[in-house]
Amino acid sequence: MKIGVLASQGAFAEHILALQKLDTEAVPVRLPGELKGVDGLIIPGGESTTISRLLLAYDLMNEIISMARGGMPLFGTCAGMILMAKHISGNGAPSLRLMDIRVKRNAFGRQVDSFETELAIPALGKKPFPAVFIRAPIIEHCDDGVEVLARLADDTVVAARQDKLLVTAFHPELTDDLRFHRYFLDIVSGKRKK
């Protein structure tokens, strides 16, 4: 199995390291040709507007959309979740528009309002998941067909799955807990069918 990690900007190195810890080949993706042969793609956190501009500048936007519509699994964390959403509240920046969710950027405020919490995520097992939120978005609405994987204590949706598309508002790559990456690999391999 070979997983691409979008390496335009953001926390891509941490995703690559997490995949390597799971004995999975991980390759940075900056140009369309580097998508060749990947079985899945992770779109990391970072700054969504900057990543969007780089996707357009390097002709990656249409290639990723085409591959995802053809069945390639995608995992978006934080900014990656924003880019995968069909609807972004108050933002007209180009995005991949793949997942039937509406997100709100920077929902918790500025950098100083970043926080960590433990989340109950039944799909990952009984042990709580250590979630790191940095200028994080939230999912304001999910259409039918979107499975909510995690909510905060106030019922705010912060992780979801739709078929082979997986998103988190937080940064699993910034923890030592590899369960979300393993979950994504199970989607890629077909072990976790919807």
Short mmCIF file of N, CA and C in Angstrom, two decimals:
data_model
loop_
_atom_site.label_atom_id
_atom_site.label_comp_id
_atom_site.label_asym_id
_atom_site.label_seq_id
_atom_site.Cartn_x
_atom_site.Cartn_y
_atom_site.Cartn_z
N MET A 1 0.84 -1.18 0.00
CA MET A 1 0.00 0.00 0.00
C MET A 1 0.89 1.24 0.00
N LYS A 2 0.50 2.23 -0.80
CA LYS A 2 1.28 3.45 -0.91
C LYS A 2 0.33 4.63 -0.71
N ILE A 3 0.63 5.47 0.28
CA ILE A 3 -0.22 6.60 0.61
C ILE A 3 0.51 7.90 0.29
N GLY A 4 -0.16 8.76 -0.44
CA GLY A 4 0.37 10.09 -0.71
C GLY A 4 -0.03 11.04 0.41
N VAL A 5 0.84 11.99 0.70
CA VAL A 5 0.52 13.04 1.67
C VAL A 5 0.76 14.37 0.96
N LEU A 6 -0.29 15.15 0.80
CA LEU A 6 -0.15 16.44 0.14
C LEU A 6 0.87 17.27 0.90
N ALA A 7 1.93 17.68 0.22
CA ALA A 7 3.05 18.34 0.90
C ALA A 7 3.23 19.78 0.43
N SER A 8 2.12 20.43 0.08
CA SER A 8 2.17 21.83 -0.35
C SER A 8 2.50 22.75 0.80
N GLN A 9 1.90 22.47 1.97
CA GLN A 9 2.03 23.34 3.13
C GLN A 9 1.39 22.61 4.30
N GLY A 10 1.79 22.91 5.52
CA GLY A 10 1.14 22.32 6.68
C GLY A 10 1.91 21.15 7.27
N ALA A 11 1.20 20.33 8.07
CA ALA A 11 1.82 19.28 8.89
C ALA A 11 1.97 17.97 8.14
N PHE A 12 2.55 18.02 6.94
CA PHE A 12 2.66 16.80 6.13
C PHE A 12 3.72 15.84 6.66
N ALA A 13 4.82 16.35 7.19
CA ALA A 13 5.91 15.49 7.66
C ALA A 13 5.43 14.59 8.81
N GLU A 14 4.57 15.12 9.67
CA GLU A 14 4.06 14.34 10.79
C GLU A 14 3.15 13.20 10.32
N HIS A 15 2.38 13.45 9.26
CA HIS A 15 1.55 12.38 8.69
C HIS A 15 2.43 11.29 8.08
N ILE A 16 3.46 11.68 7.38
CA ILE A 16 4.37 10.70 6.77
C ILE A 16 5.01 9.84 7.85
N LEU A 17 5.43 10.47 8.94
CA LEU A 17 6.04 9.73 10.04
C LEU A 17 5.04 8.74 10.67
N ALA A 18 3.80 9.18 10.86
CA ALA A 18 2.78 8.29 11.44
C ALA A 18 2.56 7.07 10.54
N LEU A 19 2.51 7.28 9.23
CA LEU A 19 2.32 6.17 8.30
C LEU A 19 3.52 5.23 8.32
N GLN A 20 4.72 5.80 8.39
CA GLN A 20 5.92 4.96 8.46
C GLN A 20 5.94 4.10 9.72
N LYS A 21 5.44 4.65 10.83
CA LYS A 21 5.35 3.88 12.07
C LYS A 21 4.40 2.69 11.91
N LEU A 22 3.47 2.80 10.97
CA LEU A 22 2.53 1.71 10.68
C LEU A 22 3.02 0.85 9.51
N ASP A 23 4.32 0.95 9.22
CA ASP A 23 4.95 0.16 8.16
C ASP A 23 4.26 0.34 6.80
N THR A 24 3.91 1.58 6.51
CA THR A 24 3.24 1.91 5.25
C THR A 24 4.10 2.88 4.46
N GLU A 25 4.22 2.62 3.16
CA GLU A 25 4.96 3.54 2.30
C GLU A 25 4.19 4.85 2.18
N ALA A 26 4.87 5.95 2.48
CA ALA A 26 4.24 7.28 2.41
C ALA A 26 5.11 8.18 1.55
N VAL A 27 4.48 8.87 0.61
CA VAL A 27 5.23 9.73 -0.30
C VAL A 27 4.65 11.15 -0.28
N PRO A 28 5.53 12.17 -0.26
CA PRO A 28 5.03 13.53 -0.35
C PRO A 28 4.52 13.80 -1.77
N VAL A 29 3.42 14.55 -1.86
CA VAL A 29 2.82 14.88 -3.16
C VAL A 29 2.79 16.39 -3.30
N ARG A 30 3.51 16.90 -4.31
CA ARG A 30 3.51 18.33 -4.60
C ARG A 30 3.07 18.61 -6.04
N LEU A 31 3.21 17.60 -6.91
CA LEU A 31 2.91 17.74 -8.34
C LEU A 31 1.99 16.61 -8.78
N PRO A 32 1.20 16.81 -9.83
CA PRO A 32 0.25 15.78 -10.28
C PRO A 32 0.90 14.42 -10.54
N GLY A 33 2.08 14.38 -11.10
CA GLY A 33 2.75 13.11 -11.41
C GLY A 33 3.05 12.28 -10.17
N GLU A 34 3.17 12.94 -9.02
CA GLU A 34 3.47 12.23 -7.78
C GLU A 34 2.26 11.51 -7.20
N LEU A 35 1.08 11.74 -7.79
CA LEU A 35 -0.12 11.00 -7.40
C LEU A 35 -0.18 9.62 -8.04
N LYS A 36 0.64 9.42 -9.05
CA LYS A 36 0.62 8.14 -9.77
C LYS A 36 0.99 6.99 -8.83
N GLY A 37 0.12 6.01 -8.79
CA GLY A 37 0.39 4.82 -8.00
C GLY A 37 0.00 4.90 -6.53
N VAL A 38 -0.53 6.05 -6.07
CA VAL A 38 -0.94 6.10 -4.66
C VAL A 38 -2.31 5.46 -4.50
N ASP A 39 -2.50 4.80 -3.37
CA ASP A 39 -3.76 4.11 -3.08
C ASP A 39 -4.70 4.97 -2.25
N GLY A 40 -4.18 6.03 -1.67
CA GLY A 40 -4.97 6.95 -0.86
C GLY A 40 -4.17 8.23 -0.69
N LEU A 41 -4.86 9.30 -0.26
CA LEU A 41 -4.19 10.60 -0.10
C LEU A 41 -4.63 11.25 1.19
N ILE A 42 -3.66 11.79 1.93
CA ILE A 42 -3.95 12.58 3.13
C ILE A 42 -3.72 14.05 2.80
N ILE A 43 -4.71 14.87 3.17
CA ILE A 43 -4.59 16.32 3.02
C ILE A 43 -4.45 16.89 4.43
N PRO A 44 -3.26 17.39 4.78
CA PRO A 44 -2.99 17.77 6.17
C PRO A 44 -3.57 19.12 6.57
N GLY A 45 -3.41 19.39 7.86
CA GLY A 45 -3.72 20.72 8.36
C GLY A 45 -2.71 21.72 7.84
N GLY A 46 -3.02 22.98 8.05
CA GLY A 46 -2.20 24.08 7.55
C GLY A 46 -3.12 25.27 7.39
N GLU A 47 -2.96 26.01 6.32
CA GLU A 47 -3.81 27.17 6.06
C GLU A 47 -4.60 26.86 4.79
N SER A 48 -5.90 26.71 4.92
CA SER A 48 -6.72 26.19 3.81
C SER A 48 -6.67 27.07 2.56
N THR A 49 -6.66 28.38 2.72
CA THR A 49 -6.61 29.26 1.55
C THR A 49 -5.29 29.10 0.81
N THR A 50 -4.19 29.02 1.55
CA THR A 50 -2.88 28.83 0.94
C THR A 50 -2.80 27.48 0.22
N ILE A 51 -3.28 26.42 0.88
CA ILE A 51 -3.25 25.09 0.26
C ILE A 51 -4.10 25.09 -1.01
N SER A 52 -5.27 25.74 -0.96
CA SER A 52 -6.14 25.83 -2.13
C SER A 52 -5.43 26.51 -3.30
N ARG A 53 -4.76 27.60 -3.03
CA ARG A 53 -4.03 28.32 -4.09
C ARG A 53 -2.91 27.46 -4.67
N LEU A 54 -2.22 26.72 -3.80
CA LEU A 54 -1.14 25.86 -4.29
C LEU A 54 -1.68 24.69 -5.11
N LEU A 55 -2.83 24.14 -4.70
CA LEU A 55 -3.46 23.07 -5.49
C LEU A 55 -3.76 23.56 -6.90
N LEU A 56 -4.26 24.79 -7.00
CA LEU A 56 -4.56 25.35 -8.32
C LEU A 56 -3.28 25.67 -9.10
N ALA A 57 -2.31 26.27 -8.42
CA ALA A 57 -1.07 26.67 -9.09
C ALA A 57 -0.30 25.48 -9.66
N TYR A 58 -0.36 24.33 -8.97
CA TYR A 58 0.38 23.16 -9.41
C TYR A 58 -0.50 22.10 -10.09
N ASP A 59 -1.69 22.54 -10.53
CA ASP A 59 -2.61 21.67 -11.29
C ASP A 59 -2.96 20.38 -10.55
N LEU A 60 -3.09 20.45 -9.23
CA LEU A 60 -3.45 19.28 -8.44
C LEU A 60 -4.95 19.18 -8.16
N MET A 61 -5.64 20.33 -8.16
CA MET A 61 -7.05 20.36 -7.76
C MET A 61 -7.89 19.38 -8.58
N ASN A 62 -7.88 19.52 -9.90
CA ASN A 62 -8.72 18.66 -10.76
C ASN A 62 -8.29 17.20 -10.71
N GLU A 63 -6.99 16.96 -10.58
CA GLU A 63 -6.47 15.59 -10.53
C GLU A 63 -6.96 14.88 -9.26
N ILE A 64 -6.91 15.57 -8.13
CA ILE A 64 -7.38 14.98 -6.88
C ILE A 64 -8.89 14.73 -6.92
N ILE A 65 -9.64 15.70 -7.45
CA ILE A 65 -11.09 15.53 -7.57
C ILE A 65 -11.40 14.31 -8.43
N SER A 66 -10.73 14.19 -9.56
CA SER A 66 -10.97 13.06 -10.47
C SER A 66 -10.64 11.73 -9.80
N MET A 67 -9.51 11.67 -9.10
CA MET A 67 -9.11 10.42 -8.45
C MET A 67 -10.07 10.05 -7.31
N ALA A 68 -10.52 11.05 -6.55
CA ALA A 68 -11.46 10.78 -5.46
C ALA A 68 -12.80 10.30 -6.01
N ARG A 69 -13.27 10.94 -7.06
CA ARG A 69 -14.53 10.50 -7.68
C ARG A 69 -14.40 9.11 -8.28
N GLY A 70 -13.17 8.73 -8.62
CA GLY A 70 -12.91 7.39 -9.14
C GLY A 70 -12.73 6.35 -8.04
N GLY A 71 -12.82 6.77 -6.78
CA GLY A 71 -12.78 5.81 -5.68
C GLY A 71 -11.55 5.87 -4.79
N MET A 72 -10.61 6.79 -5.05
CA MET A 72 -9.43 6.87 -4.19
C MET A 72 -9.81 7.46 -2.83
N PRO A 73 -9.47 6.78 -1.73
CA PRO A 73 -9.78 7.31 -0.40
C PRO A 73 -8.97 8.58 -0.08
N LEU A 74 -9.62 9.50 0.62
CA LEU A 74 -8.97 10.74 1.08
C LEU A 74 -9.19 10.89 2.57
N PHE A 75 -8.19 11.45 3.25
CA PHE A 75 -8.27 11.75 4.67
C PHE A 75 -7.83 13.19 4.85
N GLY A 76 -8.74 14.05 5.28
CA GLY A 76 -8.43 15.46 5.48
C GLY A 76 -8.44 15.82 6.95
N THR A 77 -7.36 16.43 7.44
CA THR A 77 -7.29 16.87 8.83
C THR A 77 -7.25 18.39 8.88
N CYS A 78 -8.10 18.98 9.69
CA CYS A 78 -8.17 20.43 9.91
C CYS A 78 -8.36 21.16 8.58
N ALA A 79 -7.34 21.81 8.04
CA ALA A 79 -7.49 22.49 6.75
C ALA A 79 -7.90 21.51 5.65
N GLY A 80 -7.41 20.27 5.76
CA GLY A 80 -7.80 19.25 4.79
C GLY A 80 -9.29 18.99 4.82
N MET A 81 -9.90 19.03 6.02
CA MET A 81 -11.34 18.88 6.14
C MET A 81 -12.05 20.04 5.44
N ILE A 82 -11.56 21.24 5.63
CA ILE A 82 -12.16 22.41 4.98
C ILE A 82 -12.12 22.24 3.47
N LEU A 83 -10.98 21.83 2.95
CA LEU A 83 -10.83 21.68 1.49
C LEU A 83 -11.72 20.57 0.92
N MET A 84 -12.04 19.55 1.71
CA MET A 84 -12.86 18.45 1.21
C MET A 84 -14.35 18.74 1.29
N ALA A 85 -14.76 19.73 2.10
CA ALA A 85 -16.18 20.03 2.30
C ALA A 85 -16.82 20.63 1.05
N LYS A 86 -18.07 20.24 0.79
CA LYS A 86 -18.81 20.83 -0.33
C LYS A 86 -19.20 22.26 -0.04
N HIS A 87 -19.37 22.58 1.25
CA HIS A 87 -19.81 23.93 1.63
C HIS A 87 -18.94 24.46 2.76
N ILE A 88 -18.48 25.71 2.60
CA ILE A 88 -17.67 26.37 3.62
C ILE A 88 -18.38 27.67 3.98
N SER A 89 -18.78 27.80 5.24
CA SER A 89 -19.49 29.00 5.68
C SER A 89 -18.62 30.24 5.50
N GLY A 90 -19.15 31.20 4.79
CA GLY A 90 -18.49 32.50 4.66
C GLY A 90 -17.19 32.50 3.90
N ASN A 91 -16.98 31.53 3.01
CA ASN A 91 -15.70 31.49 2.30
C ASN A 91 -15.93 31.08 0.86
N GLY A 92 -15.41 31.88 -0.06
CA GLY A 92 -15.56 31.56 -1.46
C GLY A 92 -14.30 30.97 -2.09
N ALA A 93 -13.30 30.62 -1.28
CA ALA A 93 -12.06 30.07 -1.83
C ALA A 93 -12.35 28.73 -2.51
N PRO A 94 -11.68 28.45 -3.62
CA PRO A 94 -11.88 27.17 -4.30
C PRO A 94 -11.52 26.00 -3.39
N SER A 95 -12.31 24.94 -3.48
CA SER A 95 -12.01 23.74 -2.70
C SER A 95 -12.33 22.51 -3.55
N LEU A 96 -12.06 21.34 -3.00
CA LEU A 96 -12.29 20.09 -3.73
C LEU A 96 -13.78 19.76 -3.82
N ARG A 97 -14.56 20.22 -2.84
CA ARG A 97 -16.03 20.05 -2.83
C ARG A 97 -16.43 18.59 -3.04
N LEU A 98 -15.90 17.71 -2.22
CA LEU A 98 -16.14 16.27 -2.37
C LEU A 98 -17.09 15.67 -1.34
N MET A 99 -17.09 16.21 -0.13
CA MET A 99 -17.82 15.57 0.96
C MET A 99 -19.06 16.39 1.32
N ASP A 100 -20.16 15.70 1.59
CA ASP A 100 -21.45 16.36 1.83
C ASP A 100 -21.55 16.91 3.25
N ILE A 101 -20.67 17.87 3.54
CA ILE A 101 -20.67 18.53 4.83
C ILE A 101 -20.51 20.04 4.62
N ARG A 102 -20.97 20.80 5.63
CA ARG A 102 -20.72 22.25 5.66
C ARG A 102 -19.83 22.52 6.87
N VAL A 103 -18.72 23.21 6.64
CA VAL A 103 -17.79 23.49 7.72
C VAL A 103 -17.65 24.99 7.96
N LYS A 104 -17.24 25.31 9.16
CA LYS A 104 -16.94 26.69 9.55
C LYS A 104 -15.47 26.75 9.93
N ARG A 105 -14.75 27.63 9.27
CA ARG A 105 -13.31 27.78 9.55
C ARG A 105 -13.09 28.48 10.89
N ASN A 106 -11.93 28.20 11.51
CA ASN A 106 -11.51 28.87 12.75
C ASN A 106 -12.66 29.00 13.75
N ALA A 107 -13.40 27.93 13.93
CA ALA A 107 -14.62 27.97 14.73
C ALA A 107 -14.38 28.26 16.21
N PHE A 108 -13.16 28.01 16.68
CA PHE A 108 -12.88 28.20 18.10
C PHE A 108 -12.10 29.48 18.37
N GLY A 109 -11.80 30.23 17.32
CA GLY A 109 -11.07 31.48 17.50
C GLY A 109 -9.65 31.41 16.99
N ARG A 110 -8.81 32.23 17.56
CA ARG A 110 -7.43 32.39 17.09
C ARG A 110 -6.51 31.30 17.61
N GLN A 111 -5.25 31.39 17.23
CA GLN A 111 -4.22 30.42 17.63
C GLN A 111 -4.18 30.22 19.15
N VAL A 112 -4.33 31.31 19.89
CA VAL A 112 -4.25 31.22 21.35
C VAL A 112 -5.43 30.43 21.95
N ASP A 113 -6.47 30.24 21.16
CA ASP A 113 -7.64 29.48 21.62
C ASP A 113 -7.54 28.00 21.28
N SER A 114 -6.39 27.56 20.81
CA SER A 114 -6.18 26.14 20.51
C SER A 114 -6.26 25.34 21.82
N PHE A 115 -6.62 24.05 21.70
CA PHE A 115 -6.79 23.24 22.91
C PHE A 115 -6.65 21.76 22.58
N GLU A 116 -6.52 20.97 23.64
CA GLU A 116 -6.49 19.51 23.53
C GLU A 116 -7.60 18.95 24.39
N THR A 117 -8.19 17.84 23.93
CA THR A 117 -9.23 17.17 24.70
C THR A 117 -9.25 15.70 24.33
N GLU A 118 -9.87 14.89 25.16
CA GLU A 118 -10.02 13.48 24.84
C GLU A 118 -11.42 13.24 24.31
N LEU A 119 -11.50 12.52 23.21
CA LEU A 119 -12.77 12.27 22.55
C LEU A 119 -13.13 10.79 22.58
N ALA A 120 -14.40 10.52 22.80
CA ALA A 120 -14.91 9.16 22.64
C ALA A 120 -15.18 8.95 21.16
N ILE A 121 -14.50 7.97 20.57
CA ILE A 121 -14.67 7.66 19.15
C ILE A 121 -14.88 6.15 19.04
N PRO A 122 -16.15 5.71 19.10
CA PRO A 122 -16.43 4.28 19.11
C PRO A 122 -15.78 3.50 17.95
N ALA A 123 -15.66 4.12 16.79
CA ALA A 123 -15.06 3.44 15.64
C ALA A 123 -13.60 3.06 15.88
N LEU A 124 -12.96 3.74 16.84
CA LEU A 124 -11.56 3.48 17.14
C LEU A 124 -11.37 2.61 18.37
N GLY A 125 -12.45 2.26 19.05
CA GLY A 125 -12.34 1.45 20.26
C GLY A 125 -12.80 2.22 21.49
N LYS A 126 -12.63 1.61 22.65
CA LYS A 126 -13.13 2.19 23.90
C LYS A 126 -12.24 3.30 24.46
N LYS A 127 -10.94 3.22 24.21
CA LYS A 127 -10.01 4.20 24.77
C LYS A 127 -10.24 5.57 24.12
N PRO A 128 -10.35 6.66 24.92
CA PRO A 128 -10.53 8.00 24.35
C PRO A 128 -9.35 8.38 23.45
N PHE A 129 -9.63 9.22 22.46
CA PHE A 129 -8.59 9.66 21.53
C PHE A 129 -8.11 11.06 21.93
N PRO A 130 -6.80 11.28 22.01
CA PRO A 130 -6.27 12.60 22.37
C PRO A 130 -6.30 13.54 21.16
N ALA A 131 -7.25 14.46 21.14
CA ALA A 131 -7.45 15.33 19.98
C ALA A 131 -6.83 16.71 20.21
N VAL A 132 -6.03 17.15 19.22
CA VAL A 132 -5.35 18.44 19.28
C VAL A 132 -6.04 19.38 18.28
N PHE A 133 -6.63 20.45 18.79
CA PHE A 133 -7.35 21.43 17.97
C PHE A 133 -6.52 22.70 17.86
N ILE A 134 -6.15 23.09 16.63
CA ILE A 134 -5.35 24.30 16.40
C ILE A 134 -6.07 25.13 15.35
N ARG A 135 -6.62 26.27 15.77
CA ARG A 135 -7.42 27.12 14.86
C ARG A 135 -8.38 26.24 14.05
N ALA A 136 -9.05 25.37 14.74
CA ALA A 136 -9.78 24.28 14.10
C ALA A 136 -11.13 24.70 13.53
N PRO A 137 -11.53 24.01 12.47
CA PRO A 137 -12.89 24.17 11.95
C PRO A 137 -13.84 23.25 12.72
N ILE A 138 -15.13 23.37 12.43
CA ILE A 138 -16.12 22.42 12.90
C ILE A 138 -17.01 22.03 11.73
N ILE A 139 -17.71 20.93 11.88
CA ILE A 139 -18.71 20.53 10.90
C ILE A 139 -20.04 21.05 11.40
N GLU A 140 -20.63 21.98 10.65
CA GLU A 140 -21.92 22.57 11.04
C GLU A 140 -23.10 21.71 10.59
N HIS A 141 -22.93 20.99 9.50
CA HIS A 141 -24.04 20.18 8.97
C HIS A 141 -23.48 19.00 8.18
N CYS A 142 -24.13 17.85 8.34
CA CYS A 142 -23.82 16.65 7.55
C CYS A 142 -25.07 16.23 6.79
N ASP A 143 -24.94 15.98 5.51
CA ASP A 143 -26.04 15.44 4.73
C ASP A 143 -26.21 13.96 5.02
N ASP A 144 -27.32 13.39 4.54
CA ASP A 144 -27.52 11.95 4.66
C ASP A 144 -26.35 11.24 3.98
N GLY A 145 -25.95 10.13 4.55
CA GLY A 145 -24.83 9.38 3.98
C GLY A 145 -23.51 9.69 4.64
N VAL A 146 -23.48 10.72 5.51
CA VAL A 146 -22.27 11.07 6.25
C VAL A 146 -22.39 10.51 7.66
N GLU A 147 -21.42 9.71 8.06
CA GLU A 147 -21.41 9.11 9.40
C GLU A 147 -20.59 10.00 10.33
N VAL A 148 -21.20 10.44 11.41
CA VAL A 148 -20.49 11.23 12.42
C VAL A 148 -19.66 10.26 13.26
N LEU A 149 -18.36 10.53 13.36
CA LEU A 149 -17.46 9.67 14.14
C LEU A 149 -17.16 10.23 15.52
N ALA A 150 -17.17 11.57 15.65
CA ALA A 150 -16.82 12.17 16.95
C ALA A 150 -17.49 13.52 17.12
N ARG A 151 -17.86 13.76 18.39
CA ARG A 151 -18.45 15.05 18.78
C ARG A 151 -17.75 15.53 20.05
N LEU A 152 -17.73 16.85 20.22
CA LEU A 152 -17.28 17.42 21.48
C LEU A 152 -18.41 17.27 22.50
N ALA A 153 -18.14 17.61 23.75
CA ALA A 153 -19.15 17.49 24.80
C ALA A 153 -20.40 18.31 24.52
N ASP A 154 -20.25 19.42 23.77
CA ASP A 154 -21.41 20.26 23.45
C ASP A 154 -22.14 19.81 22.18
N ASP A 155 -21.80 18.62 21.68
CA ASP A 155 -22.44 17.99 20.52
C ASP A 155 -21.90 18.48 19.17
N THR A 156 -20.87 19.34 19.17
CA THR A 156 -20.26 19.81 17.94
C THR A 156 -19.57 18.66 17.23
N VAL A 157 -19.84 18.51 15.93
CA VAL A 157 -19.26 17.41 15.15
C VAL A 157 -17.84 17.78 14.75
N VAL A 158 -16.88 16.88 15.03
CA VAL A 158 -15.47 17.16 14.74
C VAL A 158 -14.77 16.05 13.96
N ALA A 159 -15.48 14.99 13.61
CA ALA A 159 -14.92 13.95 12.75
C ALA A 159 -16.06 13.22 12.06
N ALA A 160 -15.84 12.87 10.78
CA ALA A 160 -16.90 12.22 10.01
C ALA A 160 -16.30 11.40 8.88
N ARG A 161 -17.16 10.52 8.37
CA ARG A 161 -16.77 9.68 7.23
C ARG A 161 -17.93 9.59 6.25
N GLN A 162 -17.61 9.64 4.98
CA GLN A 162 -18.58 9.40 3.92
C GLN A 162 -17.92 8.47 2.90
N ASP A 163 -18.34 7.21 2.90
CA ASP A 163 -17.73 6.20 2.04
C ASP A 163 -16.22 6.15 2.25
N LYS A 164 -15.44 6.57 1.24
CA LYS A 164 -13.98 6.51 1.35
C LYS A 164 -13.35 7.86 1.71
N LEU A 165 -14.20 8.79 2.16
CA LEU A 165 -13.73 10.11 2.57
C LEU A 165 -13.78 10.21 4.09
N LEU A 166 -12.67 10.63 4.70
CA LEU A 166 -12.55 10.71 6.15
C LEU A 166 -12.03 12.09 6.51
N VAL A 167 -12.64 12.73 7.52
CA VAL A 167 -12.18 14.06 7.93
C VAL A 167 -12.17 14.19 9.44
N THR A 168 -11.22 14.98 9.93
CA THR A 168 -11.17 15.36 11.34
C THR A 168 -10.88 16.85 11.43
N ALA A 169 -11.51 17.51 12.42
CA ALA A 169 -11.24 18.93 12.66
C ALA A 169 -9.93 19.10 13.42
N PHE A 170 -9.44 18.03 13.98
CA PHE A 170 -8.25 18.04 14.82
C PHE A 170 -7.08 17.38 14.09
N HIS A 171 -5.95 17.30 14.78
CA HIS A 171 -4.68 16.85 14.20
C HIS A 171 -4.23 15.52 14.82
N PRO A 172 -4.68 14.38 14.31
CA PRO A 172 -4.21 13.11 14.88
C PRO A 172 -2.72 12.88 14.67
N GLU A 173 -2.14 13.54 13.68
CA GLU A 173 -0.71 13.37 13.40
C GLU A 173 0.19 14.02 14.46
N LEU A 174 -0.39 14.86 15.31
CA LEU A 174 0.39 15.53 16.35
C LEU A 174 0.35 14.77 17.68
N THR A 175 -0.16 13.54 17.66
CA THR A 175 -0.18 12.71 18.85
C THR A 175 0.59 11.42 18.57
N ASP A 176 0.80 10.62 19.60
CA ASP A 176 1.44 9.30 19.41
C ASP A 176 0.40 8.22 19.14
N ASP A 177 -0.87 8.59 19.13
CA ASP A 177 -1.95 7.63 18.92
C ASP A 177 -2.16 7.45 17.41
N LEU A 178 -1.90 6.27 16.92
CA LEU A 178 -1.94 6.01 15.47
C LEU A 178 -3.28 5.43 15.01
N ARG A 179 -4.28 5.41 15.88
CA ARG A 179 -5.53 4.74 15.52
C ARG A 179 -6.26 5.39 14.35
N PHE A 180 -6.23 6.71 14.20
CA PHE A 180 -6.92 7.33 13.07
C PHE A 180 -6.22 7.00 11.76
N HIS A 181 -4.90 6.99 11.77
CA HIS A 181 -4.17 6.62 10.56
C HIS A 181 -4.42 5.15 10.21
N ARG A 182 -4.47 4.30 11.23
CA ARG A 182 -4.78 2.88 11.00
C ARG A 182 -6.20 2.73 10.44
N TYR A 183 -7.14 3.51 10.97
CA TYR A 183 -8.53 3.50 10.49
C TYR A 183 -8.56 3.87 9.00
N PHE A 184 -7.81 4.91 8.63
CA PHE A 184 -7.76 5.31 7.22
C PHE A 184 -7.15 4.21 6.36
N LEU A 185 -6.09 3.59 6.84
CA LEU A 185 -5.47 2.50 6.08
C LEU A 185 -6.44 1.34 5.89
N ASP A 186 -7.29 1.10 6.89
CA ASP A 186 -8.32 0.05 6.75
C ASP A 186 -9.35 0.42 5.69
N ILE A 187 -9.66 1.72 5.58
CA ILE A 187 -10.56 2.16 4.50
C ILE A 187 -9.89 1.92 3.15
N VAL A 188 -8.61 2.29 3.05
CA VAL A 188 -7.88 2.13 1.79
C VAL A 188 -7.81 0.67 1.38
N SER A 189 -7.53 -0.20 2.34
CA SER A 189 -7.38 -1.64 2.03
C SER A 189 -8.71 -2.35 1.83
N GLY A 190 -9.81 -1.68 2.19
CA GLY A 190 -11.13 -2.30 2.04
C GLY A 190 -11.59 -3.08 3.26
N LYS A 191 -10.80 -3.02 4.34
CA LYS A 191 -11.20 -3.73 5.57
C LYS A 191 -12.37 -3.05 6.27
N ARG A 192 -12.50 -1.74 6.05
CA ARG A 192 -13.60 -0.97 6.69
C ARG A 192 -14.53 -0.46 5.61
N LYS A 193 -15.43 -1.31 5.21
CA LYS A 193 -16.42 -0.91 4.22
C LYS A 193 -17.58 -0.24 4.95
N LYS A 194 -18.22 0.69 4.28
CA LYS A 194 -19.34 1.42 4.90
C LYS A 194 -20.55 0.53 4.97
#
